Amino acid sequence: MTLAKGLSSGYLPIGAVMVADPRGRRADRKGGEFAHGYTYSGHPVACAVASVNLSIIQQEDLVARTRDETGPYLASKWRQLAEHPLVGEARSVGLIGALELARDKKTRQFFDKRGEVGTICRDFCFQNGLIMRAVRDTMIISPPLVITLEQVDELAEKAWRCLDLTLERCRAEGRL
């Protein structure tokens, strides 16, 4: 598993890799070295930032807060977005969410030219102050661990608005 942004919250570039015990033990038995490297792994400034960042994450109990409060709250708001006529499926885990945009909500049929509607939606998101990435016609969010419940509400409201704008555009262009 690769690790990076979570170490420093993106404040400075740093890379890391985590190896599961069975593979790590196998490397030890067969000579002991696991050769790997990342451009920024081990840089002293990045490591110092990562160390302080991880301490703050622990002190503020952000992982537990995400698990017990903001993650479930985001999941409930994300499920509400499944009611939008353009959304074939809404799914989330923790603070990661995805919306599958579908031409036909009931059958979850994709649009003919995959990715075009996602790009339209992404552009509306950017114009309305929401960062939501388009992967083909799947809209993805990954807010920071420090997001508040009020900010989750704002995120969901903006997402609904951008879906409405996307739906209007799709109807106007004959995509639906």
JSON list of C-alpha atoms in Angstrom, two decimals:
[
{"chain": "A", "resi": 1, "resn": "MET", "atom": "CA", "xyz": [0.00, 0.00, 0.00]},
{"chain": "A", "resi": 2, "resn": "THR", "atom": "CA", "xyz": [1.36, 3.42, -0.84]},
{"chain": "A", "resi": 3, "resn": "LEU", "atom": "CA", "xyz": [1.04, 6.27, 1.59]},
{"chain": "A", "resi": 4, "resn": "ALA", "atom": "CA", "xyz": [1.75, 9.88, 0.91]},
{"chain": "A", "resi": 5, "resn": "LYS", "atom": "CA", "xyz": [-0.78, 12.71, 1.28]},
{"chain": "A", "resi": 6, "resn": "GLY", "atom": "CA", "xyz": [-2.01, 11.37, 4.62]},
{"chain": "A", "resi": 7, "resn": "LEU", "atom": "CA", "xyz": [1.43, 11.73, 6.16]},
{"chain": "A", "resi": 8, "resn": "SER", "atom": "CA", "xyz": [1.70, 15.48, 5.66]},
{"chain": "A", "resi": 9, "resn": "SER", "atom": "CA", "xyz": [-1.89, 16.33, 4.65]},
{"chain": "A", "resi": 10, "resn": "GLY", "atom": "CA", "xyz": [-0.36, 17.54, 1.42]},
{"chain": "A", "resi": 11, "resn": "TYR", "atom": "CA", "xyz": [1.61, 20.36, 3.06]},
{"chain": "A", "resi": 12, "resn": "LEU", "atom": "CA", "xyz": [4.87, 18.99, 1.70]},
{"chain": "A", "resi": 13, "resn": "PRO", "atom": "CA", "xyz": [5.62, 16.11, -0.67]},
{"chain": "A", "resi": 14, "resn": "ILE", "atom": "CA", "xyz": [6.53, 12.89, 1.09]},
{"chain": "A", "resi": 15, "resn": "GLY", "atom": "CA", "xyz": [6.23, 9.28, 0.03]},
{"chain": "A", "resi": 16, "resn": "ALA", "atom": "CA", "xyz": [6.05, 6.00, 1.89]},
{"chain": "A", "resi": 17, "resn": "VAL", "atom": "CA", "xyz": [5.17, 2.39, 1.33]},
{"chain": "A", "resi": 18, "resn": "MET", "atom": "CA", "xyz": [3.60, -0.11, 3.71]},
{"chain": "A", "resi": 19, "resn": "VAL", "atom": "CA", "xyz": [4.20, -3.81, 3.23]},
{"chain": "A", "resi": 20, "resn": "ALA", "atom": "CA", "xyz": [1.94, -6.48, 4.75]},
{"chain": "A", "resi": 21, "resn": "ASP", "atom": "CA", "xyz": [3.61, -8.75, 7.33]},
{"chain": "A", "resi": 22, "resn": "PRO", "atom": "CA", "xyz": [3.74, -11.92, 5.19]},
{"chain": "A", "resi": 23, "resn": "ARG", "atom": "CA", "xyz": [5.65, -10.15, 2.40]},
{"chain": "A", "resi": 24, "resn": "GLY", "atom": "CA", "xyz": [7.88, -8.29, 4.80]},
{"chain": "A", "resi": 25, "resn": "ARG", "atom": "CA", "xyz": [8.78, -11.50, 6.66]},
{"chain": "A", "resi": 26, "resn": "ARG", "atom": "CA", "xyz": [9.47, -13.22, 3.34]},
{"chain": "A", "resi": 27, "resn": "ALA", "atom": "CA", "xyz": [11.90, -10.44, 2.38]},
{"chain": "A", "resi": 28, "resn": "ASP", "atom": "CA", "xyz": [13.65, -10.86, 5.76]},
{"chain": "A", "resi": 29, "resn": "ARG", "atom": "CA", "xyz": [14.01, -14.62, 5.26]},
{"chain": "A", "resi": 30, "resn": "LYS", "atom": "CA", "xyz": [15.38, -14.27, 1.75]},
{"chain": "A", "resi": 31, "resn": "GLY", "atom": "CA", "xyz": [18.15, -11.80, 2.40]},
{"chain": "A", "resi": 32, "resn": "GLY", "atom": "CA", "xyz": [16.60, -8.95, 4.27]},
{"chain": "A", "resi": 33, "resn": "GLU", "atom": "CA", "xyz": [16.44, -6.07, 1.81]},
{"chain": "A", "resi": 34, "resn": "PHE", "atom": "CA", "xyz": [13.29, -4.67, 0.28]},
{"chain": "A", "resi": 35, "resn": "ALA", "atom": "CA", "xyz": [14.59, -2.34, -2.40]},
{"chain": "A", "resi": 36, "resn": "HIS", "atom": "CA", "xyz": [12.26, 0.56, -3.12]},
{"chain": "A", "resi": 37, "resn": "GLY", "atom": "CA", "xyz": [12.32, 4.30, -3.20]},
{"chain": "A", "resi": 38, "resn": "TYR", "atom": "CA", "xyz": [10.31, 7.43, -3.68]},
{"chain": "A", "resi": 39, "resn": "THR", "atom": "CA", "xyz": [11.65, 10.77, -4.80]},
{"chain": "A", "resi": 40, "resn": "TYR", "atom": "CA", "xyz": [10.75, 12.52, -1.56]},
{"chain": "A", "resi": 41, "resn": "SER", "atom": "CA", "xyz": [10.98, 9.67, 0.95]},
{"chain": "A", "resi": 42, "resn": "GLY", "atom": "CA", "xyz": [13.19, 10.49, 3.89]},
{"chain": "A", "resi": 43, "resn": "HIS", "atom": "CA", "xyz": [13.59, 14.21, 3.20]},
{"chain": "A", "resi": 44, "resn": "PRO", "atom": "CA", "xyz": [14.22, 15.76, 6.64]},
{"chain": "A", "resi": 45, "resn": "VAL", "atom": "CA", "xyz": [11.88, 18.75, 6.24]},
{"chain": "A", "resi": 46, "resn": "ALA", "atom": "CA", "xyz": [9.04, 16.63, 4.85]},
{"chain": "A", "resi": 47, "resn": "CYS", "atom": "CA", "xyz": [9.58, 14.07, 7.62]},
{"chain": "A", "resi": 48, "resn": "ALA", "atom": "CA", "xyz": [9.42, 16.80, 10.27]},
{"chain": "A", "resi": 49, "resn": "VAL", "atom": "CA", "xyz": [6.17, 18.14, 8.79]},
{"chain": "A", "resi": 50, "resn": "ALA", "atom": "CA", "xyz": [4.75, 14.61, 8.60]},
{"chain": "A", "resi": 51, "resn": "SER", "atom": "CA", "xyz": [5.69, 13.92, 12.22]},
{"chain": "A", "resi": 52, "resn": "VAL", "atom": "CA", "xyz": [3.94, 17.08, 13.46]},
{"chain": "A", "resi": 53, "resn": "ASN", "atom": "CA", "xyz": [0.96, 16.47, 11.17]},
{"chain": "A", "resi": 54, "resn": "LEU", "atom": "CA", "xyz": [0.49, 12.91, 12.45]},
{"chain": "A", "resi": 55, "resn": "SER", "atom": "CA", "xyz": [0.71, 14.20, 16.04]},
{"chain": "A", "resi": 56, "resn": "ILE", "atom": "CA", "xyz": [-2.06, 16.72, 15.33]},
{"chain": "A", "resi": 57, "resn": "ILE", "atom": "CA", "xyz": [-4.22, 14.00, 13.75]},
{"chain": "A", "resi": 58, "resn": "GLN", "atom": "CA", "xyz": [-3.79, 11.95, 16.95]},
{"chain": "A", "resi": 59, "resn": "GLN", "atom": "CA", "xyz": [-4.27, 14.88, 19.35]},
{"chain": "A", "resi": 60, "resn": "GLU", "atom": "CA", "xyz": [-7.47, 15.99, 17.63]},
{"chain": "A", "resi": 61, "resn": "ASP", "atom": "CA", "xyz": [-8.64, 12.38, 17.33]},
{"chain": "A", "resi": 62, "resn": "LEU", "atom": "CA", "xyz": [-9.52, 12.97, 13.67]},
{"chain": "A", "resi": 63, "resn": "VAL", "atom": "CA", "xyz": [-9.66, 9.31, 12.73]},
{"chain": "A", "resi": 64, "resn": "ALA", "atom": "CA", "xyz": [-12.21, 8.50, 15.44]},
{"chain": "A", "resi": 65, "resn": "ARG", "atom": "CA", "xyz": [-14.17, 11.67, 14.62]},
{"chain": "A", "resi": 66, "resn": "THR", "atom": "CA", "xyz": [-14.30, 10.62, 10.98]},
{"chain": "A", "resi": 67, "resn": "ARG", "atom": "CA", "xyz": [-15.36, 7.09, 11.90]},
{"chain": "A", "resi": 68, "resn": "ASP", "atom": "CA", "xyz": [-17.98, 8.07, 14.48]},
{"chain": "A", "resi": 69, "resn": "GLU", "atom": "CA", "xyz": [-19.28, 11.46, 13.37]},
{"chain": "A", "resi": 70, "resn": "THR", "atom": "CA", "xyz": [-18.38, 13.07, 10.06]},
{"chain": "A", "resi": 71, "resn": "GLY", "atom": "CA", "xyz": [-18.12, 9.85, 8.03]},
{"chain": "A", "resi": 72, "resn": "PRO", "atom": "CA", "xyz": [-21.59, 8.57, 8.96]},
{"chain": "A", "resi": 73, "resn": "TYR", "atom": "CA", "xyz": [-23.03, 12.07, 8.54]},
{"chain": "A", "resi": 74, "resn": "LEU", "atom": "CA", "xyz": [-21.51, 12.38, 5.08]},
{"chain": "A", "resi": 75, "resn": "ALA", "atom": "CA", "xyz": [-22.86, 8.92, 4.21]},
{"chain": "A", "resi": 76, "resn": "SER", "atom": "CA", "xyz": [-26.41, 10.00, 5.13]},
{"chain": "A", "resi": 77, "resn": "LYS", "atom": "CA", "xyz": [-26.14, 13.18, 3.05]},
{"chain": "A", "resi": 78, "resn": "TRP", "atom": "CA", "xyz": [-24.62, 11.21, 0.16]},
{"chain": "A", "resi": 79, "resn": "ARG", "atom": "CA", "xyz": [-27.51, 8.72, 0.23]},
{"chain": "A", "resi": 80, "resn": "GLN", "atom": "CA", "xyz": [-29.90, 11.66, -0.19]},
{"chain": "A", "resi": 81, "resn": "LEU", "atom": "CA", "xyz": [-28.08, 12.59, -3.40]},
{"chain": "A", "resi": 82, "resn": "ALA", "atom": "CA", "xyz": [-29.08, 9.17, -4.75]},
{"chain": "A", "resi": 83, "resn": "GLU", "atom": "CA", "xyz": [-32.59, 10.63, -5.09]},
{"chain": "A", "resi": 84, "resn": "HIS", "atom": "CA", "xyz": [-31.42, 13.06, -7.76]},
{"chain": "A", "resi": 85, "resn": "PRO", "atom": "CA", "xyz": [-32.73, 12.09, -11.23]},
{"chain": "A", "resi": 86, "resn": "LEU", "atom": "CA", "xyz": [-29.21, 12.09, -12.69]},
{"chain": "A", "resi": 87, "resn": "VAL", "atom": "CA", "xyz": [-27.69, 9.79, -10.05]},
{"chain": "A", "resi": 88, "resn": "GLY", "atom": "CA", "xyz": [-27.77, 6.06, -10.73]},
{"chain": "A", "resi": 89, "resn": "GLU", "atom": "CA", "xyz": [-25.84, 5.18, -7.58]},
{"chain": "A", "resi": 90, "resn": "ALA", "atom": "CA", "xyz": [-24.40, 7.05, -4.60]},
{"chain": "A", "resi": 91, "resn": "ARG", "atom": "CA", "xyz": [-21.82, 5.31, -2.44]},
{"chain": "A", "resi": 92, "resn": "SER", "atom": "CA", "xyz": [-19.39, 6.31, 0.27]},
{"chain": "A", "resi": 93, "resn": "VAL", "atom": "CA", "xyz": [-16.98, 4.96, 2.81]},
{"chain": "A", "resi": 94, "resn": "GLY", "atom": "CA", "xyz": [-15.47, 7.17, 5.49]},
{"chain": "A", "resi": 95, "resn": "LEU", "atom": "CA", "xyz": [-14.94, 10.53, 3.84]},
{"chain": "A", "resi": 96, "resn": "ILE", "atom": "CA", "xyz": [-14.77, 9.27, 0.27]},
{"chain": "A", "resi": 97, "resn": "GLY", "atom": "CA", "xyz": [-17.86, 9.46, -1.89]},
{"chain": "A", "resi": 98, "resn": "ALA", "atom": "CA", "xyz": [-18.85, 8.67, -5.46]},
{"chain": "A", "resi": 99, "resn": "LEU", "atom": "CA", "xyz": [-21.89, 9.49, -7.55]},
{"chain": "A", "resi": 100, "resn": "GLU", "atom": "CA", "xyz": [-22.50, 7.47, -10.71]},
{"chain": "A", "resi": 101, "resn": "LEU", "atom": "CA", "xyz": [-24.21, 9.70, -13.25]},
{"chain": "A", "resi": 102, "resn": "ALA", "atom": "CA", "xyz": [-26.65, 7.72, -15.36]},
{"chain": "A", "resi": 103, "resn": "ARG", "atom": "CA", "xyz": [-28.73, 8.38, -18.41]},
{"chain": "A", "resi": 104, "resn": "ASP", "atom": "CA", "xyz": [-31.49, 6.14, -17.02]},
{"chain": "A", "resi": 105, "resn": "LYS", "atom": "CA", "xyz": [-31.81, 6.13, -13.25]},
{"chain": "A", "resi": 106, "resn": "LYS", "atom": "CA", "xyz": [-33.81, 2.89, -13.05]},
{"chain": "A", "resi": 107, "resn": "THR", "atom": "CA", "xyz": [-31.50, 0.78, -15.21]},
{"chain": "A", "resi": 108, "resn": "ARG", "atom": "CA", "xyz": [-28.37, 2.76, -14.32]},
{"chain": "A", "resi": 109, "resn": "GLN", "atom": "CA", "xyz": [-27.60, 2.97, -18.02]},
{"chain": "A", "resi": 110, "resn": "PHE", "atom": "CA", "xyz": [-24.52, 5.07, -18.70]},
{"chain": "A", "resi": 111, "resn": "PHE", "atom": "CA", "xyz": [-24.42, 7.93, -21.18]},
{"chain": "A", "resi": 112, "resn": "ASP", "atom": "CA", "xyz": [-23.41, 7.06, -24.74]},
{"chain": "A", "resi": 113, "resn": "LYS", "atom": "CA", "xyz": [-20.15, 9.00, -24.65]},
{"chain": "A", "resi": 114, "resn": "ARG", "atom": "CA", "xyz": [-18.68, 8.11, -21.27]},
{"chain": "A", "resi": 115, "resn": "GLY", "atom": "CA", "xyz": [-17.00, 11.01, -19.55]},
{"chain": "A", "resi": 116, "resn": "GLU", "atom": "CA", "xyz": [-18.66, 13.94, -21.25]},
{"chain": "A", "resi": 117, "resn": "VAL", "atom": "CA", "xyz": [-21.43, 14.39, -18.68]},
{"chain": "A", "resi": 118, "resn": "GLY", "atom": "CA", "xyz": [-18.94, 13.94, -15.84]},
{"chain": "A", "resi": 119, "resn": "THR", "atom": "CA", "xyz": [-16.84, 16.73, -17.30]},
{"chain": "A", "resi": 120, "resn": "ILE", "atom": "CA", "xyz": [-19.90, 18.98, -17.58]},
{"chain": "A", "resi": 121, "resn": "CYS", "atom": "CA", "xyz": [-20.76, 18.28, -13.94]},
{"chain": "A", "resi": 122, "resn": "ARG", "atom": "CA", "xyz": [-17.15, 18.85, -12.84]},
{"chain": "A", "resi": 123, "resn": "ASP", "atom": "CA", "xyz": [-17.11, 22.22, -14.57]},
{"chain": "A", "resi": 124, "resn": "PHE", "atom": "CA", "xyz": [-20.35, 23.25, -12.83]},
{"chain": "A", "resi": 125, "resn": "CYS", "atom": "CA", "xyz": [-18.81, 22.13, -9.53]},
{"chain": "A", "resi": 126, "resn": "PHE", "atom": "CA", "xyz": [-15.74, 24.30, -10.04]},
{"chain": "A", "resi": 127, "resn": "GLN", "atom": "CA", "xyz": [-17.92, 27.27, -11.04]},
{"chain": "A", "resi": 128, "resn": "ASN", "atom": "CA", "xyz": [-19.95, 26.85, -7.83]},
{"chain": "A", "resi": 129, "resn": "GLY", "atom": "CA", "xyz": [-17.08, 26.48, -5.37]},
{"chain": "A", "resi": 130, "resn": "LEU", "atom": "CA", "xyz": [-17.07, 22.69, -5.06]},
{"chain": "A", "resi": 131, "resn": "ILE", "atom": "CA", "xyz": [-14.16, 20.41, -5.78]},
{"chain": "A", "resi": 132, "resn": "MET", "atom": "CA", "xyz": [-15.61, 17.19, -7.14]},
{"chain": "A", "resi": 133, "resn": "ARG", "atom": "CA", "xyz": [-13.49, 15.17, -9.53]},
{"chain": "A", "resi": 134, "resn": "ALA", "atom": "CA", "xyz": [-14.91, 13.42, -12.58]},
{"chain": "A", "resi": 135, "resn": "VAL", "atom": "CA", "xyz": [-13.70, 9.92, -13.40]},
{"chain": "A", "resi": 136, "resn": "ARG", "atom": "CA", "xyz": [-15.61, 9.33, -16.60]},
{"chain": "A", "resi": 137, "resn": "ASP", "atom": "CA", "xyz": [-19.19, 9.89, -15.39]},
{"chain": "A", "resi": 138, "resn": "THR", "atom": "CA", "xyz": [-18.46, 9.13, -11.76]},
{"chain": "A", "resi": 139, "resn": "MET", "atom": "CA", "xyz": [-18.17, 12.16, -9.51]},
{"chain": "A", "resi": 140, "resn": "ILE", "atom": "CA", "xyz": [-15.71, 11.69, -6.64]},
{"chain": "A", "resi": 141, "resn": "ILE", "atom": "CA", "xyz": [-15.15, 13.60, -3.41]},
{"chain": "A", "resi": 142, "resn": "SER", "atom": "CA", "xyz": [-12.48, 13.19, -0.78]},
{"chain": "A", "resi": 143, "resn": "PRO", "atom": "CA", "xyz": [-12.79, 16.03, 1.73]},
{"chain": "A", "resi": 144, "resn": "PRO", "atom": "CA", "xyz": [-10.21, 16.60, 4.47]},
{"chain": "A", "resi": 145, "resn": "LEU", "atom": "CA", "xyz": [-10.44, 14.89, 7.85]},
{"chain": "A", "resi": 146, "resn": "VAL", "atom": "CA", "xyz": [-11.11, 18.28, 9.47]},
{"chain": "A", "resi": 147, "resn": "ILE", "atom": "CA", "xyz": [-14.39, 18.83, 7.60]},
{"chain": "A", "resi": 148, "resn": "THR", "atom": "CA", "xyz": [-17.23, 19.92, 9.89]},
{"chain": "A", "resi": 149, "resn": "LEU", "atom": "CA", "xyz": [-20.87, 18.83, 9.81]},
{"chain": "A", "resi": 150, "resn": "GLU", "atom": "CA", "xyz": [-21.81, 22.29, 8.56]},
{"chain": "A", "resi": 151, "resn": "GLN", "atom": "CA", "xyz": [-19.31, 21.94, 5.72]},
{"chain": "A", "resi": 152, "resn": "VAL", "atom": "CA", "xyz": [-20.74, 18.51, 4.86]},
{"chain": "A", "resi": 153, "resn": "ASP", "atom": "CA", "xyz": [-24.15, 20.19, 4.57]},
{"chain": "A", "resi": 154, "resn": "GLU", "atom": "CA", "xyz": [-22.65, 22.82, 2.27]},
{"chain": "A", "resi": 155, "resn": "LEU", "atom": "CA", "xyz": [-20.91, 20.15, 0.19]},
{"chain": "A", "resi": 156, "resn": "ALA", "atom": "CA", "xyz": [-24.17, 18.21, -0.27]},
{"chain": "A", "resi": 157, "resn": "GLU", "atom": "CA", "xyz": [-26.14, 21.35, -1.14]},
{"chain": "A", "resi": 158, "resn": "LYS", "atom": "CA", "xyz": [-23.57, 22.40, -3.75]},
{"chain": "A", "resi": 159, "resn": "ALA", "atom": "CA", "xyz": [-23.43, 18.89, -5.17]},
{"chain": "A", "resi": 160, "resn": "TRP", "atom": "CA", "xyz": [-27.24, 18.86, -5.59]},
{"chain": "A", "resi": 161, "resn": "ARG", "atom": "CA", "xyz": [-27.12, 22.29, -7.26]},
{"chain": "A", "resi": 162, "resn": "CYS", "atom": "CA", "xyz": [-24.39, 21.16, -9.67]},
{"chain": "A", "resi": 163, "resn": "LEU", "atom": "CA", "xyz": [-26.34, 18.00, -10.47]},
{"chain": "A", "resi": 164, "resn": "ASP", "atom": "CA", "xyz": [-29.38, 20.17, -11.25]},
{"chain": "A", "resi": 165, "resn": "LEU", "atom": "CA", "xyz": [-27.30, 22.35, -13.58]},
{"chain": "A", "resi": 166, "resn": "THR", "atom": "CA", "xyz": [-25.86, 19.26, -15.26]},
{"chain": "A", "resi": 167, "resn": "LEU", "atom": "CA", "xyz": [-29.34, 17.78, -15.70]},
{"chain": "A", "resi": 168, "resn": "GLU", "atom": "CA", "xyz": [-30.61, 21.02, -17.28]},
{"chain": "A", "resi": 169, "resn": "ARG", "atom": "CA", "xyz": [-27.66, 21.05, -19.68]},
{"chain": "A", "resi": 170, "resn": "CYS", "atom": "CA", "xyz": [-28.13, 17.38, -20.59]},
{"chain": "A", "resi": 171, "resn": "ARG", "atom": "CA", "xyz": [-31.80, 17.97, -21.35]},
{"chain": "A", "resi": 172, "resn": "ALA", "atom": "CA", "xyz": [-30.99, 21.07, -23.42]},
{"chain": "A", "resi": 173, "resn": "GLU", "atom": "CA", "xyz": [-28.40, 19.12, -25.44]},
{"chain": "A", "resi": 174, "resn": "GLY", "atom": "CA", "xyz": [-30.69, 16.10, -25.94]},
{"chain": "A", "resi": 175, "resn": "ARG", "atom": "CA", "xyz": [-28.55, 13.71, -23.91]},
{"chain": "A", "resi": 176, "resn": "LEU", "atom": "CA", "xyz": [-31.60, 12.48, -21.98]}
]
